[in-house]
């Protein structure tokens, strides 16, 4: 049967495409033949068969490529046919549930059983997930109005978890549908923490600002010509601006630490010299508070990997807190000891005061931002509520940890566990 004009044109296009794909091979071959011709002085008629063979060889790889592509397609199709829906569902890390047109469960992966429990083939998902948003999601998919949809769903028990649930059809005309639950709990928790942090920071800044604004108004009015009141108000305003400056400095420090929590410091720090410097710098504060700082250090050099400035900030915060809040005890002890714990040796630095102590219910939360055991006492002592949070973040960077032991009326002990290597 004769080929039509369209068929001949198609074959011509295919031939041209093969020649374009192999144009560099053709060019190189022609150059080589011409060079040989120039050296040998052969007739051009002798070269024509060589050129014809070269063109034929350039067209052969197209057939090989087509055969290779067909083989790859056969392998892929065979591999997909061997994969069952159960295997594919098991490979999904998020909870996944497959159900039919009556909202009865057909299959669930291990993550779904772990998240929801009590699942069984044939179970009605409309009865399992009674929340209105889930009912609307199932109705929309099963009615055929939507091919896919997404809702937010909160599971209350055994613990509250928030999921972004997506529903869609499976394949074409299979009568099956799938629910995929993406856990959003950690994202929501971080969002709440961020909102709480902004609210707390705004409150901490608003209080001194309101105080300063009130005193400025008083100085411009009733106390304009009262030197004694003016001096008193200006001193209070200076204290409030100092409090705001300390708060901003702590916020910036915390922000910098949170931006690089996994950068491990690599230089060696002389721990003895660092802690001695901290004690010397806080000597005036200790004297003002009636505190005697005692040292109980181990013998010999003590070196740990880390950043000296950050470790200085850790021990400065802890010792300053001990002097401020434990001043009723009259004594603070700074001790240092080696810990030989098999393959994880380290150095423990403990700062112990003899003040009123901390109630047990406050200890788990004491490193949270802006958390205060006694709000009024903390503000009186010019605290920002961020010191221990900064300590925790710095120690995390150093692969170290903080432990707190305290009893009411018996003081408190803050121990920093630093790795020796």
CSV table of C-alpha atoms in Angstrom, one decimal:
chain,number,residue,atom,x,y,z
A,1,UNK,CA,0.0,0.0,0.0
A,2,UNK,CA,1.4,3.4,-1.0
A,3,UNK,CA,2.1,5.8,1.8
A,4,UNK,CA,0.2,9.0,2.0
A,5,UNK,CA,1.8,12.4,1.7
A,6,UNK,CA,1.4,12.9,5.5
A,7,UNK,CA,3.1,9.6,6.2
A,8,UNK,CA,6.0,10.4,3.9
A,9,UNK,CA,6.4,13.8,5.6
A,10,UNK,CA,6.4,12.2,9.0
A,11,UNK,CA,9.1,9.8,8.0
A,12,UNK,CA,11.1,12.6,6.5
A,13,UNK,CA,10.8,14.6,9.8
A,14,UNK,CA,11.9,11.6,11.8
A,15,UNK,CA,14.9,11.1,9.5
A,16,UNK,CA,15.8,14.8,9.8
A,17,UNK,CA,15.5,14.6,13.6
A,18,UNK,CA,17.8,11.6,13.8
A,19,UNK,CA,20.4,13.4,11.6
A,20,UNK,CA,20.1,16.5,13.8
A,21,UNK,CA,20.8,14.4,17.0
A,22,UNK,CA,23.9,12.9,15.4
A,23,UNK,CA,25.2,16.0,13.5
A,24,UNK,CA,28.3,16.1,15.6
A,25,UNK,CA,29.1,12.5,14.8
A,26,UNK,CA,28.6,13.2,11.1
A,27,UNK,CA,30.7,16.3,11.1
A,28,UNK,CA,33.6,14.5,12.9
A,29,UNK,CA,33.4,11.6,10.5
A,30,UNK,CA,33.4,13.8,7.4
A,31,UNK,CA,36.4,15.8,8.7
A,32,UNK,CA,38.3,12.5,9.4
A,33,UNK,CA,37.6,11.2,5.9
A,34,UNK,CA,38.6,14.4,4.2
A,35,UNK,CA,41.9,14.5,6.1
A,36,UNK,CA,42.6,10.9,5.1
A,37,UNK,CA,41.7,11.8,1.5
A,38,UNK,CA,44.1,14.8,1.5
A,39,UNK,CA,47.0,12.7,2.7
A,40,UNK,CA,46.3,9.6,0.6
A,41,UNK,CA,45.5,11.5,-2.6
A,42,UNK,CA,42.6,9.1,-3.2
A,43,UNK,CA,39.8,9.8,-5.7
A,44,UNK,CA,36.6,11.3,-4.3
A,45,UNK,CA,34.7,8.4,-5.8
A,46,UNK,CA,36.5,6.1,-3.4
A,47,UNK,CA,35.3,8.1,-0.4
A,48,UNK,CA,31.6,8.0,-1.3
A,49,UNK,CA,31.0,4.5,0.1
A,50,UNK,CA,32.7,5.5,3.4
A,51,UNK,CA,30.4,8.6,3.6
A,52,UNK,CA,27.3,6.4,3.0
A,53,UNK,CA,28.4,4.0,5.8
A,54,UNK,CA,29.0,6.9,8.1
A,55,UNK,CA,25.4,8.3,7.6
A,56,UNK,CA,23.9,4.8,8.1
A,57,UNK,CA,25.9,4.4,11.4
A,58,UNK,CA,24.7,7.8,12.5
A,59,UNK,CA,21.1,6.7,12.1
A,60,UNK,CA,21.5,3.4,13.9
A,61,UNK,CA,21.7,4.9,17.5
A,62,UNK,CA,18.1,6.2,17.1
A,63,UNK,CA,16.8,2.6,16.8
A,64,UNK,CA,19.0,1.7,19.8
A,65,UNK,CA,17.6,4.6,21.7
A,66,UNK,CA,14.0,3.7,20.9
A,67,UNK,CA,14.7,0.1,21.9
A,68,UNK,CA,16.2,1.3,25.2
A,69,UNK,CA,13.3,3.6,25.9
A,70,UNK,CA,10.8,0.8,25.2
A,71,UNK,CA,12.7,-1.5,27.6
A,72,UNK,CA,12.7,1.1,30.3
A,73,UNK,CA,9.0,1.7,29.9
A,74,UNK,CA,8.3,-2.1,30.2
A,75,UNK,CA,10.4,-2.3,33.3
A,76,UNK,CA,8.6,0.7,34.9
A,77,UNK,CA,5.2,-0.7,34.0
A,78,UNK,CA,6.1,-4.1,35.4
A,79,UNK,CA,7.4,-2.6,38.6
A,80,UNK,CA,4.3,-0.5,39.2
A,81,UNK,CA,2.1,-3.5,38.6
A,82,UNK,CA,3.9,-5.4,41.3
A,83,UNK,CA,3.4,-2.5,43.7
A,84,UNK,CA,0.1,-2.9,45.6
A,85,UNK,CA,-1.9,-0.1,47.2
A,86,UNK,CA,-1.0,-1.5,50.6
A,87,UNK,CA,2.7,-1.1,50.0
A,88,UNK,CA,2.3,2.5,48.7
A,89,UNK,CA,0.2,3.4,51.8
A,90,UNK,CA,2.8,1.9,54.1
A,91,UNK,CA,5.5,4.1,52.5
A,92,UNK,CA,3.6,7.2,53.5
A,93,UNK,CA,4.8,8.6,56.8
A,94,UNK,CA,1.6,10.5,57.6
A,95,UNK,CA,-1.7,8.7,58.6
A,96,UNK,CA,-3.5,7.5,55.5
A,97,UNK,CA,-6.9,5.9,55.2
A,98,UNK,CA,-8.5,4.5,52.1
A,99,UNK,CA,-12.3,4.3,52.0
A,100,UNK,CA,-15.1,3.4,49.6
A,101,UNK,CA,-18.3,5.2,48.3
A,102,UNK,CA,-20.1,4.4,51.5
A,103,UNK,CA,-17.4,6.0,53.7
A,104,UNK,CA,-16.4,2.5,55.0
A,105,UNK,CA,-12.7,2.1,55.6
A,106,UNK,CA,-10.9,-0.2,53.2
A,107,UNK,CA,-7.3,0.1,54.4
A,108,UNK,CA,-5.2,2.2,56.8
A,109,UNK,CA,-1.5,2.4,57.1
A,110,UNK,CA,0.5,1.9,60.4
A,111,UNK,CA,0.7,5.7,61.0
A,112,UNK,CA,-3.1,5.9,61.0
A,113,UNK,CA,-3.5,3.1,63.5
A,114,UNK,CA,-0.9,4.7,65.8
A,115,UNK,CA,-2.6,8.1,65.6
A,116,UNK,CA,-6.2,7.1,65.9
A,117,UNK,CA,-6.4,3.5,67.1
A,118,UNK,CA,-9.5,1.4,67.0
A,119,UNK,CA,-9.6,1.3,63.2
A,120,UNK,CA,-10.9,-1.8,61.3
A,121,UNK,CA,-11.8,-2.6,57.7
A,122,UNK,CA,-15.5,-1.8,57.1
A,123,UNK,CA,-15.7,0.8,59.9
A,124,UNK,CA,-17.7,3.9,59.1
A,125,UNK,CA,-15.5,7.0,58.9
A,126,UNK,CA,-18.5,9.2,59.4
A,127,UNK,CA,-18.9,7.6,62.9
A,128,UNK,CA,-15.2,7.6,63.6
A,129,UNK,CA,-14.6,11.3,62.8
A,130,UNK,CA,-17.7,13.1,64.1
A,131,UNK,CA,-16.4,16.7,63.9
A,132,UNK,CA,-18.5,18.9,61.6
A,133,UNK,CA,-15.5,19.7,59.3
A,134,UNK,CA,-14.8,16.0,58.8
A,135,UNK,CA,-18.4,15.3,58.0
A,136,UNK,CA,-18.5,18.1,55.4
A,137,UNK,CA,-15.2,16.9,53.9
A,138,UNK,CA,-16.6,13.3,53.5
A,139,UNK,CA,-19.9,14.5,52.1
A,140,UNK,CA,-18.2,16.8,49.6
A,141,UNK,CA,-15.9,14.0,48.3
A,142,UNK,CA,-18.5,11.2,48.2
A,143,UNK,CA,-21.1,13.4,46.5
A,144,UNK,CA,-18.8,13.9,43.6
A,145,UNK,CA,-19.0,17.7,43.9
A,146,UNK,CA,-15.2,17.9,44.7
A,147,UNK,CA,-12.4,15.8,43.4
A,148,UNK,CA,-10.2,17.0,46.3
A,149,UNK,CA,-10.6,19.1,49.4
A,150,UNK,CA,-8.6,20.1,52.5
A,151,UNK,CA,-9.8,20.9,56.1
A,152,UNK,CA,-8.2,21.4,59.5
A,153,UNK,CA,-9.2,18.8,62.1
A,154,UNK,CA,-8.3,18.6,65.8
A,155,UNK,CA,-8.2,15.2,67.5
A,156,UNK,CA,-8.8,15.6,71.3
A,157,UNK,CA,-7.8,12.2,72.7
A,158,UNK,CA,-5.5,10.8,74.0
A,159,UNK,CA,-3.7,14.1,73.5
A,160,UNK,CA,-4.7,17.1,71.5
A,161,UNK,CA,-3.3,17.0,67.9
A,162,UNK,CA,-4.2,19.2,65.0
A,163,UNK,CA,-4.1,17.8,61.4
A,164,UNK,CA,-4.5,19.3,57.9
A,165,UNK,CA,-6.7,16.6,56.3
A,166,UNK,CA,-6.7,16.3,52.5
A,167,UNK,CA,-9.3,14.0,50.7
A,168,UNK,CA,-9.2,13.0,47.1
A,169,UNK,CA,-10.3,10.3,44.7
A,170,UNK,CA,-8.1,7.3,44.0
A,171,UNK,CA,-7.5,6.8,40.2
A,172,UNK,CA,-10.4,6.9,37.7
A,173,UNK,CA,-13.7,5.1,38.4
A,174,UNK,CA,-12.2,3.0,41.1
A,175,UNK,CA,-14.9,3.9,43.7
A,176,UNK,CA,-12.1,4.5,46.3
A,177,UNK,CA,-11.1,7.6,48.1
A,178,UNK,CA,-8.2,8.5,50.4
A,179,UNK,CA,-7.7,10.7,53.5
A,180,UNK,CA,-4.2,11.9,54.4
A,181,UNK,CA,-3.6,13.5,57.8
A,182,UNK,CA,-0.7,16.0,58.0
A,183,UNK,CA,0.2,16.7,61.6
A,184,UNK,CA,0.2,20.5,62.3
A,185,UNK,CA,0.5,20.3,66.1
A,186,UNK,CA,4.2,21.5,66.3
A,187,UNK,CA,3.5,24.3,63.8
A,188,UNK,CA,0.5,25.5,65.9
A,189,UNK,CA,2.5,25.2,69.1
A,190,UNK,CA,5.3,27.4,67.6
A,191,UNK,CA,2.7,29.9,66.4
A,192,UNK,CA,1.2,30.1,69.9
A,193,UNK,CA,4.7,30.5,71.4
A,194,UNK,CA,5.4,33.3,69.0
A,195,UNK,CA,2.2,35.1,69.7
A,196,UNK,CA,2.7,34.7,73.5
A,197,UNK,CA,6.3,36.0,73.1
A,198,UNK,CA,5.2,39.1,71.3
A,199,UNK,CA,2.4,39.7,73.8
A,200,UNK,CA,4.8,39.3,76.7
A,201,UNK,CA,7.5,41.5,75.2
A,202,UNK,CA,5.0,44.2,74.4
A,203,UNK,CA,3.7,44.1,77.9
A,204,UNK,CA,7.2,44.3,79.4
A,205,UNK,CA,8.0,47.3,77.2
A,206,UNK,CA,4.7,49.0,77.7
A,207,UNK,CA,4.9,49.2,81.5
A,208,UNK,CA,8.1,51.3,81.7
A,209,UNK,CA,7.0,53.4,78.7
A,210,UNK,CA,3.7,54.2,80.5
A,211,UNK,CA,5.6,55.1,83.6
A,212,UNK,CA,8.0,57.4,81.7
A,213,UNK,CA,5.2,59.1,79.9
A,214,UNK,CA,3.4,59.7,83.2
A,215,UNK,CA,6.4,61.3,84.8
A,216,UNK,CA,7.1,63.5,81.7
A,217,UNK,CA,3.6,64.8,81.9
A,218,UNK,CA,4.0,65.5,85.6
A,219,UNK,CA,7.3,67.3,85.1
A,220,UNK,CA,5.7,69.5,82.4
A,221,UNK,CA,2.8,70.3,84.7
A,222,UNK,CA,2.5,70.2,88.5
A,223,UNK,CA,6.2,69.4,89.2
A,224,UNK,CA,7.6,72.0,86.8
A,225,UNK,CA,9.0,74.1,89.5
A,226,UNK,CA,9.6,71.5,92.2
A,227,UNK,CA,13.3,70.6,92.2
A,228,UNK,CA,12.9,67.7,94.7
A,229,UNK,CA,10.1,66.0,92.7
A,230,UNK,CA,12.0,66.6,89.5
A,231,UNK,CA,15.1,64.8,90.8
A,232,UNK,CA,13.0,61.9,92.1
A,233,UNK,CA,11.1,61.5,88.9
A,234,UNK,CA,14.2,61.7,86.7
A,235,UNK,CA,15.8,59.0,88.7
A,236,UNK,CA,12.8,56.8,88.3
A,237,UNK,CA,12.7,57.5,84.6
A,238,UNK,CA,16.4,56.6,84.3
A,239,UNK,CA,15.7,53.3,86.1
A,240,UNK,CA,12.8,52.5,83.7
A,241,UNK,CA,14.9,53.3,80.6
A,242,UNK,CA,17.7,51.0,82.0
A,243,UNK,CA,15.1,48.3,82.4
A,244,UNK,CA,14.0,48.7,78.8
A,245,UNK,CA,17.6,48.6,77.6
A,246,UNK,CA,18.2,45.4,79.5
A,247,UNK,CA,15.1,43.8,78.1
A,248,UNK,CA,16.0,44.8,74.5
A,249,UNK,CA,19.6,43.5,75.0
A,250,UNK,CA,18.2,40.2,76.2
A,251,UNK,CA,15.7,39.9,73.4
A,252,UNK,CA,18.5,40.5,70.9
A,253,UNK,CA,20.7,37.9,72.6
A,254,UNK,CA,17.9,35.4,72.5
A,255,UNK,CA,17.1,36.1,68.9
A,256,UNK,CA,20.7,35.6,67.9
A,257,UNK,CA,20.9,32.3,69.7
A,258,UNK,CA,17.7,31.0,68.2
A,259,UNK,CA,19.0,31.8,64.7
A,260,UNK,CA,22.0,29.5,65.2
A,261,UNK,CA,21.1,26.8,67.7
A,262,UNK,CA,23.1,24.0,66.0
A,263,UNK,CA,26.4,25.8,65.4
A,264,UNK,CA,28.7,24.0,67.8
A,265,UNK,CA,31.5,26.2,69.3
A,266,UNK,CA,34.9,24.7,68.5
A,267,UNK,CA,37.5,26.5,70.5
A,268,UNK,CA,38.8,25.5,74.0
A,269,UNK,CA,37.7,27.6,77.0
A,270,UNK,CA,39.6,27.9,80.3
A,271,UNK,CA,36.6,27.3,82.6
A,272,UNK,CA,38.4,28.2,85.8
A,273,UNK,CA,39.5,31.6,84.4
A,274,UNK,CA,36.1,32.3,83.0
A,275,UNK,CA,34.2,31.7,86.2
A,276,UNK,CA,36.8,33.7,88.2
A,277,UNK,CA,36.2,36.6,85.9
A,278,UNK,CA,32.4,36.3,86.4
A,279,UNK,CA,32.9,36.3,90.2
A,280,UNK,CA,35.2,39.3,90.1
A,281,UNK,CA,32.7,41.2,87.9
A,282,UNK,CA,29.8,40.5,90.2
A,283,UNK,CA,31.8,41.4,93.4
A,284,UNK,CA,30.2,44.8,93.8
A,285,UNK,CA,26.7,43.3,93.4
A,286,UNK,CA,27.4,40.6,95.9
A,287,UNK,CA,28.7,43.2,98.4
A,288,UNK,CA,25.7,45.4,97.9
A,289,UNK,CA,23.4,42.4,98.6
A,290,UNK,CA,25.4,41.3,101.6
A,291,UNK,CA,26.5,38.0,99.9
A,292,UNK,CA,29.8,36.2,100.3
A,293,UNK,CA,30.8,34.2,97.2
A,294,UNK,CA,32.7,31.0,98.1
A,295,UNK,CA,34.8,29.0,95.6
A,296,UNK,CA,35.1,25.2,95.6
A,297,UNK,CA,37.2,24.3,92.5
A,298,UNK,CA,39.0,21.2,91.5
A,299,UNK,CA,42.8,21.3,91.1
A,300,UNK,CA,44.6,21.6,87.8
A,301,UNK,CA,43.5,23.2,84.5
A,302,UNK,CA,39.9,22.9,83.4
A,303,UNK,CA,39.2,23.3,79.7
A,304,UNK,CA,36.0,22.7,77.8
A,305,UNK,CA,35.1,23.2,74.1
A,306,UNK,CA,32.9,26.3,73.7
A,307,UNK,CA,32.6,30.0,73.2
A,308,UNK,CA,34.0,32.0,76.1
A,309,UNK,CA,31.7,35.0,75.8
A,310,UNK,CA,28.6,32.8,75.8
A,311,UNK,CA,29.8,30.7,78.7
A,312,UNK,CA,30.6,33.9,80.6
A,313,UNK,CA,27.0,35.0,80.0
A,314,UNK,CA,25.7,31.7,81.3
A,315,UNK,CA,27.5,31.9,84.6
A,316,UNK,CA,27.0,35.6,84.9
A,317,UNK,CA,23.2,35.1,84.7
A,318,UNK,CA,23.2,32.2,87.2
A,319,UNK,CA,25.4,33.9,89.7
A,320,UNK,CA,23.6,37.2,89.4
A,321,UNK,CA,20.3,35.4,90.1
A,322,UNK,CA,21.8,33.7,93.1
A,323,UNK,CA,23.0,37.0,94.5
A,324,UNK,CA,19.7,38.8,93.9
A,325,UNK,CA,17.2,36.1,95.0
A,326,UNK,CA,19.3,34.2,97.6
A,327,UNK,CA,20.6,37.3,99.5
A,328,UNK,CA,18.7,36.3,102.6
A,329,UNK,CA,21.0,33.3,102.9
A,330,UNK,CA,24.1,35.5,103.0
A,331,UNK,CA,26.3,33.0,101.1
A,332,UNK,CA,26.6,31.6,97.6
A,333,UNK,CA,28.9,28.7,96.7
A,334,UNK,CA,30.4,28.1,93.3
A,335,UNK,CA,31.7,24.6,92.9
A,336,UNK,CA,33.4,22.7,90.1
A,337,UNK,CA,33.8,18.9,89.8
A,338,UNK,CA,34.9,16.4,87.1
A,339,UNK,CA,32.4,13.7,86.1
A,340,UNK,CA,33.9,10.5,84.6
A,341,UNK,CA,30.8,8.9,83.2
A,342,UNK,CA,32.3,6.2,80.9
A,343,UNK,CA,32.4,7.5,77.4
A,344,UNK,CA,30.9,10.9,78.2
A,345,UNK,CA,33.2,12.7,80.7
A,346,UNK,CA,32.4,16.2,81.6
A,347,UNK,CA,32.6,19.1,84.1
A,348,UNK,CA,29.8,20.1,86.5
A,349,UNK,CA,29.6,23.6,87.7
A,350,UNK,CA,27.1,24.2,90.5
A,351,UNK,CA,25.9,27.6,91.8
A,352,UNK,CA,24.2,27.1,95.2
A,353,UNK,CA,22.4,29.8,97.2
A,354,UNK,CA,20.9,29.6,100.7
A,355,UNK,CA,17.8,31.7,100.0
A,356,UNK,CA,14.1,31.0,100.2
A,357,UNK,CA,14.3,28.3,97.4
A,358,UNK,CA,11.8,27.5,94.6
A,359,UNK,CA,8.6,25.6,94.9
A,360,UNK,CA,8.6,22.3,93.0
A,361,UNK,CA,5.8,23.2,90.7
A,362,UNK,CA,7.8,26.2,89.3
A,363,UNK,CA,11.0,24.3,88.4
A,364,UNK,CA,9.9,22.7,85.1
A,365,UNK,CA,8.8,26.1,83.7
A,366,UNK,CA,11.5,28.3,85.1
A,367,UNK,CA,13.5,28.5,81.9
A,368,UNK,CA,10.5,29.6,79.8
A,369,UNK,CA,10.6,33.2,78.5
A,370,UNK,CA,9.2,35.8,80.8
A,371,UNK,CA,8.2,33.1,83.4
A,372,UNK,CA,8.7,34.4,86.9
A,373,UNK,CA,8.2,32.7,90.2
A,374,UNK,CA,7.5,36.0,92.0
A,375,UNK,CA,6.7,38.8,89.5
A,376,UNK,CA,7.0,41.7,91.9
A,377,UNK,CA,10.2,40.5,93.4
A,378,UNK,CA,11.7,39.9,89.9
A,379,UNK,CA,10.8,43.4,88.8
A,380,UNK,CA,12.2,44.9,92.0
A,381,UNK,CA,15.5,43.0,91.3
A,382,UNK,CA,15.5,44.5,87.7
A,383,UNK,CA,15.0,41.1,86.1
A,384,UNK,CA,13.7,40.7,82.5
A,385,UNK,CA,12.4,37.2,82.8
A,386,UNK,CA,14.7,36.1,79.9
A,387,UNK,CA,18.0,35.2,81.7
A,388,UNK,CA,17.4,31.5,82.2
A,389,UNK,CA,15.9,31.1,78.7
A,390,UNK,CA,19.2,32.6,77.3
A,391,UNK,CA,21.1,30.2,79.6
A,392,UNK,CA,19.2,27.2,78.2
A,393,UNK,CA,19.8,28.2,74.5
A,394,UNK,CA,23.5,28.7,75.0
A,395,UNK,CA,23.9,25.4,76.8
A,396,UNK,CA,22.0,23.7,73.9
A,397,UNK,CA,24.5,25.1,71.5
A,398,UNK,CA,27.3,23.7,73.7
A,399,UNK,CA,25.7,20.2,73.9
A,400,UNK,CA,25.4,20.9,77.6
A,401,UNK,CA,22.4,20.9,80.0
A,402,UNK,CA,21.1,22.6,83.1
A,403,UNK,CA,19.6,20.9,86.1
A,404,UNK,CA,17.8,22.6,89.0
A,405,UNK,CA,17.3,21.3,92.5
A,406,UNK,CA,15.5,23.3,95.2
A,407,UNK,CA,13.4,23.0,98.2
A,408,UNK,CA,11.4,25.8,99.8
A,409,UNK,CA,13.4,27.3,102.6
A,410,UNK,CA,16.6,25.4,101.7
A,411,UNK,CA,17.9,27.4,98.8
A,412,UNK,CA,18.4,26.4,95.2
A,413,UNK,CA,21.3,24.7,93.2
A,414,UNK,CA,21.7,25.3,89.5
A,415,UNK,CA,24.1,22.8,87.9
A,416,UNK,CA,25.6,23.2,84.4
A,417,UNK,CA,26.8,19.9,82.9
A,418,UNK,CA,29.5,20.6,80.3
A,419,UNK,CA,31.1,18.0,78.0
A,420,UNK,CA,34.8,17.7,78.4
A,421,UNK,CA,35.2,17.1,74.6
